GROMACS .gro file of N, CA and C in nm:
model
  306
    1UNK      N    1  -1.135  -2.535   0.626
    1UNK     CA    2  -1.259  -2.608   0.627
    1UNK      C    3  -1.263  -2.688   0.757
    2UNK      N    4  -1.346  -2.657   0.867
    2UNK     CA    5  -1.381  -2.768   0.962
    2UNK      C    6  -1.492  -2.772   0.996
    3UNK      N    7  -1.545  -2.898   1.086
    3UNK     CA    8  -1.694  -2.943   1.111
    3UNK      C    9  -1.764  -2.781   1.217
    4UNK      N   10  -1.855  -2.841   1.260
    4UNK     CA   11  -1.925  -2.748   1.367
    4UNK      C   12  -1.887  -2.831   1.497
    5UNK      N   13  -1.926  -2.726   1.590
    5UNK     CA   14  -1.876  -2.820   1.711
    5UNK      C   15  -1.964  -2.742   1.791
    6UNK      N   16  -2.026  -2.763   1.946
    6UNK     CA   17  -2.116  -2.799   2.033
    6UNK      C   18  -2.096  -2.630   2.078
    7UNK      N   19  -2.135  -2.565   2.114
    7UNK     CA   20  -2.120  -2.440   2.202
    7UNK      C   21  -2.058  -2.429   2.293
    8UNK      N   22  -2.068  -2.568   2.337
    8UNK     CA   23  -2.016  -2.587   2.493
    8UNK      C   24  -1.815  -2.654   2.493
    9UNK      N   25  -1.805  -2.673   2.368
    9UNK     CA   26  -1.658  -2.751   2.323
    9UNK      C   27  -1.588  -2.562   2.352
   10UNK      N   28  -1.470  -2.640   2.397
   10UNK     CA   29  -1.364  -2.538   2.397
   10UNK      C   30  -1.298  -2.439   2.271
   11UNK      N   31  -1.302  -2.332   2.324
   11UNK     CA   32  -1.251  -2.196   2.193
   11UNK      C   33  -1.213  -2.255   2.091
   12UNK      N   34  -1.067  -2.320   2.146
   12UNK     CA   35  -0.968  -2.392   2.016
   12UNK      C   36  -1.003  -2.495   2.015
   13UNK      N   37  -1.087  -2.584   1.980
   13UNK     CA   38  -1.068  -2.676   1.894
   13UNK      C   39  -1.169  -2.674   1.773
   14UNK      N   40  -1.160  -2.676   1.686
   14UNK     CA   41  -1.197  -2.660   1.563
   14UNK      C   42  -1.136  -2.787   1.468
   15UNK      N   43  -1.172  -2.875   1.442
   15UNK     CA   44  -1.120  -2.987   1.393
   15UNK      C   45  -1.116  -2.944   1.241
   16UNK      N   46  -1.018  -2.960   1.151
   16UNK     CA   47  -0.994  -2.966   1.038
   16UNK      C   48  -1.033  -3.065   0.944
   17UNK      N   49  -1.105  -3.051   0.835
   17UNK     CA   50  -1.142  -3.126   0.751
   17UNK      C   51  -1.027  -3.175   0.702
   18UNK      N   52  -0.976  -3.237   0.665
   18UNK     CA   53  -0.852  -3.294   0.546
   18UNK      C   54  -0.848  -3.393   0.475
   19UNK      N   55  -0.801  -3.408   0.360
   19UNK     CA   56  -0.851  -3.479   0.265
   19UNK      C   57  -0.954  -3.427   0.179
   20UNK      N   58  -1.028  -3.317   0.180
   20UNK     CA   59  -1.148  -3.349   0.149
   20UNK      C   60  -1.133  -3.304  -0.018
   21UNK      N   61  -1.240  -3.301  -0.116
   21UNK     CA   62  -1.219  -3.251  -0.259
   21UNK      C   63  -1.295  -3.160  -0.230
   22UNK      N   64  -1.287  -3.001  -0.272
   22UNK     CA   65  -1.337  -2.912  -0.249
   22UNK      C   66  -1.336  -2.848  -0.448
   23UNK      N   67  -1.441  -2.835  -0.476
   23UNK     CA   68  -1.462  -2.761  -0.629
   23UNK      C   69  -1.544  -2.652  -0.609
   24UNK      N   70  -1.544  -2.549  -0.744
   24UNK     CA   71  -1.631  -2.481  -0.777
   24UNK      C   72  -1.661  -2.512  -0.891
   25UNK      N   73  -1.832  -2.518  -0.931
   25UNK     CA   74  -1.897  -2.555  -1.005
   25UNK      C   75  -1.948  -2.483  -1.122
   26UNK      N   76  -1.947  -2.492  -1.243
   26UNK     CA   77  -2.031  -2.384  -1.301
   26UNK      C   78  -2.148  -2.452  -1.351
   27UNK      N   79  -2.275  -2.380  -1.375
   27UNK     CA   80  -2.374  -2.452  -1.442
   27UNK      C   81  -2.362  -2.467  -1.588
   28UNK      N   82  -2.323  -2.469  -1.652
   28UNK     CA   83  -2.196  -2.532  -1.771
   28UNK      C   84  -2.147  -2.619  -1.764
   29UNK      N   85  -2.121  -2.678  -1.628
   29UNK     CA   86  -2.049  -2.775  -1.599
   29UNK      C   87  -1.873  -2.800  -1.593
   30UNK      N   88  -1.871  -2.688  -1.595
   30UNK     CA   89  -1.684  -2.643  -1.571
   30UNK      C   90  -1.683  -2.657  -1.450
   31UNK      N   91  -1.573  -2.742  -1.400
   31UNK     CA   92  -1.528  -2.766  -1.245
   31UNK      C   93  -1.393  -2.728  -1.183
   32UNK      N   94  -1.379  -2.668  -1.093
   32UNK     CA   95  -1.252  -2.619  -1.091
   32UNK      C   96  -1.204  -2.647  -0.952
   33UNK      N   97  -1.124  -2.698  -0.950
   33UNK     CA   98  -1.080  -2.815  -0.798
   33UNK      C   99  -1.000  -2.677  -0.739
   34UNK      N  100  -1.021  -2.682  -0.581
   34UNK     CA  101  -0.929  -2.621  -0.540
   34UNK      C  102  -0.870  -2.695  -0.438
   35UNK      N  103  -0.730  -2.715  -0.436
   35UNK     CA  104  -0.663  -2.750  -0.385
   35UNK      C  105  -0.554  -2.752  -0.232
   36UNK      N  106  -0.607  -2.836  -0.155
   36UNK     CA  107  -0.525  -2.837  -0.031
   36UNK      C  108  -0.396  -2.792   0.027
   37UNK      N  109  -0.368  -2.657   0.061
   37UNK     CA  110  -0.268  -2.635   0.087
   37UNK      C  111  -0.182  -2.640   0.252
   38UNK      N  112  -0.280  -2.675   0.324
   38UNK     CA  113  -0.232  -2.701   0.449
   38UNK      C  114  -0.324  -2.783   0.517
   39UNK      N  115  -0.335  -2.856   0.603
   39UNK     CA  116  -0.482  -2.952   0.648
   39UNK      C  117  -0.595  -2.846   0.694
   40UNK      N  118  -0.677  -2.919   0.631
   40UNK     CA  119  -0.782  -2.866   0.628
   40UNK      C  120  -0.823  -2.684   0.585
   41UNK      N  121  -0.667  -2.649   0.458
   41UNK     CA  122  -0.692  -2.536   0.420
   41UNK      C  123  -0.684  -2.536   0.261
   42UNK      N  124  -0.784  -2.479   0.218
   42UNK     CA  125  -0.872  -2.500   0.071
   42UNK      C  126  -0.792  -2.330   0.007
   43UNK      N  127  -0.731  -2.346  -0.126
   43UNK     CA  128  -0.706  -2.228  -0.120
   43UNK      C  129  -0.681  -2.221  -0.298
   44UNK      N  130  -0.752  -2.085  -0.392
   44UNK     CA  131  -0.680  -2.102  -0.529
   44UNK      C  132  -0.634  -1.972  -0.512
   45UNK      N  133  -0.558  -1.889  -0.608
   45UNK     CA  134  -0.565  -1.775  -0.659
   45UNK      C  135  -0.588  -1.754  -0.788
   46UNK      N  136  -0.596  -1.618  -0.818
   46UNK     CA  137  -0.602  -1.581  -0.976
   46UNK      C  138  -0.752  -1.662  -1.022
   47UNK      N  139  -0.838  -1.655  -0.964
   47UNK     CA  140  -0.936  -1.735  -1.030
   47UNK      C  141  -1.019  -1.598  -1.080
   48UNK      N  142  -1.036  -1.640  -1.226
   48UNK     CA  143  -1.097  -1.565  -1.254
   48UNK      C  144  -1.257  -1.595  -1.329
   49UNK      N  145  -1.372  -1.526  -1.321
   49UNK     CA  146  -1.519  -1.628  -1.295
   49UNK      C  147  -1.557  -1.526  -1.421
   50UNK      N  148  -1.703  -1.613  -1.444
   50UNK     CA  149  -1.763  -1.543  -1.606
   50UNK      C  150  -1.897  -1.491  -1.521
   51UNK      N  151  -1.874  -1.339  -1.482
   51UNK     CA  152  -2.014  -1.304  -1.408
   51UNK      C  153  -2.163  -1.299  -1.450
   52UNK      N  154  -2.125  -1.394  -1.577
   52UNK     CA  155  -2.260  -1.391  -1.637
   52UNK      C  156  -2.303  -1.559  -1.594
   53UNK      N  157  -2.200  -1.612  -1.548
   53UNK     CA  158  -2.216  -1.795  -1.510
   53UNK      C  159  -2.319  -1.797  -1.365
   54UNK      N  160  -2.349  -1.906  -1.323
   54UNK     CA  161  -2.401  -1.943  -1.174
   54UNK      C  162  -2.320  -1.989  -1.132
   55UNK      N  163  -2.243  -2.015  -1.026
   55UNK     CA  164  -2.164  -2.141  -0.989
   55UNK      C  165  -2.194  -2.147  -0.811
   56UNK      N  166  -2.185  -2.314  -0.796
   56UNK     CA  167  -2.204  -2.384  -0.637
   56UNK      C  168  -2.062  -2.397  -0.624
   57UNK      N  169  -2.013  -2.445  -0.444
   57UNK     CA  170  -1.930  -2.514  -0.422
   57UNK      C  171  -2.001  -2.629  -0.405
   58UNK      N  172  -1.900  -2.741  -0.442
   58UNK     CA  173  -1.878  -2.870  -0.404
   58UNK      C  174  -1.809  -2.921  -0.288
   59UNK      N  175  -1.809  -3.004  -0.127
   59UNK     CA  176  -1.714  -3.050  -0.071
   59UNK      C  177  -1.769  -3.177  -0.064
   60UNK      N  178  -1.651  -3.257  -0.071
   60UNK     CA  179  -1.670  -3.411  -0.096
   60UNK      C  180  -1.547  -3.454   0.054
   61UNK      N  181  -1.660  -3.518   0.177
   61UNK     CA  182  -1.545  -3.559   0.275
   61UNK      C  183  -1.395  -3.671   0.206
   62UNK      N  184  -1.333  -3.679   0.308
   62UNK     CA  185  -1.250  -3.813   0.321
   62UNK      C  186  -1.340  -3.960   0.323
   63UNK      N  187  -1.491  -3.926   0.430
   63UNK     CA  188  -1.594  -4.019   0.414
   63UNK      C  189  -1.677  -4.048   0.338
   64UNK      N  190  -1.667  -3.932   0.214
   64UNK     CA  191  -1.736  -4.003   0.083
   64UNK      C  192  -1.898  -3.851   0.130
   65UNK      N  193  -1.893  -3.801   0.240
   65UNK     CA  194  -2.009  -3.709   0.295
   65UNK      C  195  -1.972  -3.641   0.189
   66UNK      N  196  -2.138  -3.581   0.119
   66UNK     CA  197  -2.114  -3.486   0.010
   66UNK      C  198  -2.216  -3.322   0.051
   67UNK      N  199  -2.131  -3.268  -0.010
   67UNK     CA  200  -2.193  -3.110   0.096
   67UNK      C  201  -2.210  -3.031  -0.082
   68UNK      N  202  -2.327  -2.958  -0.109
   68UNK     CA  203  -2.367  -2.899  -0.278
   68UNK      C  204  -2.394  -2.774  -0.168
   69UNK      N  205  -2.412  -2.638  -0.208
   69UNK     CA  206  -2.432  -2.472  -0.217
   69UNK      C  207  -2.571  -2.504  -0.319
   70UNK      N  208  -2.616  -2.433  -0.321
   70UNK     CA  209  -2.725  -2.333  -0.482
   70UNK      C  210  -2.629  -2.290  -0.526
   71UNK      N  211  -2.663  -2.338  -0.669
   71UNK     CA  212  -2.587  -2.192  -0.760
   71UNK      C  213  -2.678  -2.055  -0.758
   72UNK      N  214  -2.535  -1.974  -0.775
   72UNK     CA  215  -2.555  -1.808  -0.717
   72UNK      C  216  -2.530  -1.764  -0.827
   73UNK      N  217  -2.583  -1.686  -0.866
   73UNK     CA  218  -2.485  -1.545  -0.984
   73UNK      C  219  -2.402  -1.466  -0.868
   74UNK      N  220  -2.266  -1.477  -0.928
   74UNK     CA  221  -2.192  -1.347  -0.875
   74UNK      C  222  -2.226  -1.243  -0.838
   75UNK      N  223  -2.190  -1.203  -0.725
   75UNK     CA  224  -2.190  -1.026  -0.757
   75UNK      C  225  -2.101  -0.929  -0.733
   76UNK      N  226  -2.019  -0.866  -0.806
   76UNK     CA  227  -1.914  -0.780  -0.782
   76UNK      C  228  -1.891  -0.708  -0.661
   77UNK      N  229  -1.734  -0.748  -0.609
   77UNK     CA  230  -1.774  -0.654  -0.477
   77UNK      C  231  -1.731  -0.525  -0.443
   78UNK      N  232  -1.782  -0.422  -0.381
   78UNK     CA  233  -1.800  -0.281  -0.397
   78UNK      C  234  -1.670  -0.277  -0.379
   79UNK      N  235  -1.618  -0.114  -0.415
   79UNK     CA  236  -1.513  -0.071  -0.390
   79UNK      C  237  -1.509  -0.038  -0.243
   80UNK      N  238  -1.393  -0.078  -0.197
   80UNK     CA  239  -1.362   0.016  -0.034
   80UNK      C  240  -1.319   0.163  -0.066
   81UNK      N  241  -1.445   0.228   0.073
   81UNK     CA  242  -1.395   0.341   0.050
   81UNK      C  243  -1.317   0.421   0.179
   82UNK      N  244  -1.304   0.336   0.254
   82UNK     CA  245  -1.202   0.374   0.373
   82UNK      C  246  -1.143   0.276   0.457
   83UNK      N  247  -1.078   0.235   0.536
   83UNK     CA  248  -1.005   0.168   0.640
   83UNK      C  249  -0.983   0.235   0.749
   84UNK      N  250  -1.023   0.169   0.901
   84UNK     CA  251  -1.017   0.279   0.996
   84UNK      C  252  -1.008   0.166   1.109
   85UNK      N  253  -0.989   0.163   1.205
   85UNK     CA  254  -0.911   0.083   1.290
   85UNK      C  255  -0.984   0.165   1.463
   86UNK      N  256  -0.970   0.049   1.540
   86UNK     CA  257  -1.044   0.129   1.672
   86UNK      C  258  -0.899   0.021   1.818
   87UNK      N  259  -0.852   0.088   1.857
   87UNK     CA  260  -0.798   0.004   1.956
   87UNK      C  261  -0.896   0.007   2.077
   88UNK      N  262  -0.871  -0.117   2.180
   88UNK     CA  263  -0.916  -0.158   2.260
   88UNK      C  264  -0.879  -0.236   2.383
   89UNK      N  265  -0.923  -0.238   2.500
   89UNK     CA  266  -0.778  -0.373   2.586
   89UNK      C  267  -0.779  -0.485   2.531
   90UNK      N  268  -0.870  -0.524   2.420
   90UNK     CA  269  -0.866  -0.692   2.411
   90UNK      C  270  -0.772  -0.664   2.281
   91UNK      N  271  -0.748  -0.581   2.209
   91UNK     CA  272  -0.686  -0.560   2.081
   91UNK      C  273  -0.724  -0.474   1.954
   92UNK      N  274  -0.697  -0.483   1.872
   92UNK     CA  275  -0.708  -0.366   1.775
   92UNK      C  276  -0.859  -0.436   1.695
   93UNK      N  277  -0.937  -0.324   1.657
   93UNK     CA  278  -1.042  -0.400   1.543
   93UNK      C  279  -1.057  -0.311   1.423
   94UNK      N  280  -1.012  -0.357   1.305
   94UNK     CA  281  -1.032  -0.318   1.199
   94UNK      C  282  -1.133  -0.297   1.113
   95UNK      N  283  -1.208  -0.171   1.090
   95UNK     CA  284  -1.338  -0.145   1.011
   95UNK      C  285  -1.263  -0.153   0.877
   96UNK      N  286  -1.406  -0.205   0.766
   96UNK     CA  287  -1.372  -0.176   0.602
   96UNK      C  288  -1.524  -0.097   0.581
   97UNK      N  289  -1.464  -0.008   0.495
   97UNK     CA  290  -1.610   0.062   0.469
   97UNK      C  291  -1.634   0.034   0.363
   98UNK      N  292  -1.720   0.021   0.299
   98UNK     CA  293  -1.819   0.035   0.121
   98UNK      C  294  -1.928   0.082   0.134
   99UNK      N  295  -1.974   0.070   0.013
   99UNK     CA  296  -2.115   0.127  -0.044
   99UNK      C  297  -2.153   0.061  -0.144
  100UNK      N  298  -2.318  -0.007  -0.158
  100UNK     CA  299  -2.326  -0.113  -0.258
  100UNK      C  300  -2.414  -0.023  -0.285
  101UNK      N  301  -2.377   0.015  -0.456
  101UNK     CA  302  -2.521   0.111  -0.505
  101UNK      C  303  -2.634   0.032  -0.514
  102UNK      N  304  -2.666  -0.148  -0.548
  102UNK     CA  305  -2.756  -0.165  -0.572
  102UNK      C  306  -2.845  -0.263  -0.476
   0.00000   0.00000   0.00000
């Protein structure tokens, strides 16, 4: 998680949020904190969602700044149906392919 920064600010710097409370929301009102695992890195696993729910994120700064999403309905994501890779002088770039039937 970090702020935005100017066009004109240098490649690397990207300032890290830290501290901050980061949730997912359901419209039910189930909240599910995810938790800081490195500064300014937000991370759960195994989460598993009710695709019939809506749910927002929540980020709540260190400064009390509060950041809400819309709630979304889920939507399942397609199967991959290939991996294919292109080298280049700047480095390798990795394609994912799918297909969303709907």
């Amino acid at each position: 998680l970090s702020r935005a920064i100017p066009l004109s600010a240098p490649e690397d710097i990207y300032p890290a949020e830290r501290g901050a409370s980061v949730a997912i929301e359901s419209e039910t009102g189930l909240t599910i904190t995810i938790p800081e695992v490195n500064p300014g890195d937000y991370q759960l696993t195994g989460l598993q969602l009710n695709s019939a729910s809506q749910y927002r994120l929540r980020i709540r700064t260190i400064d009390s700044e509060e950041y809400l999403s819309n709630f979304i309905t889920l939507k399942s994501s397609p199967a991959i149906d290939s991996v294919t890779w292109k080298a280049d002088p700047e480095g390798v770039t990795i394609y994912v392919h799918t297909h969303d039937p709907l």
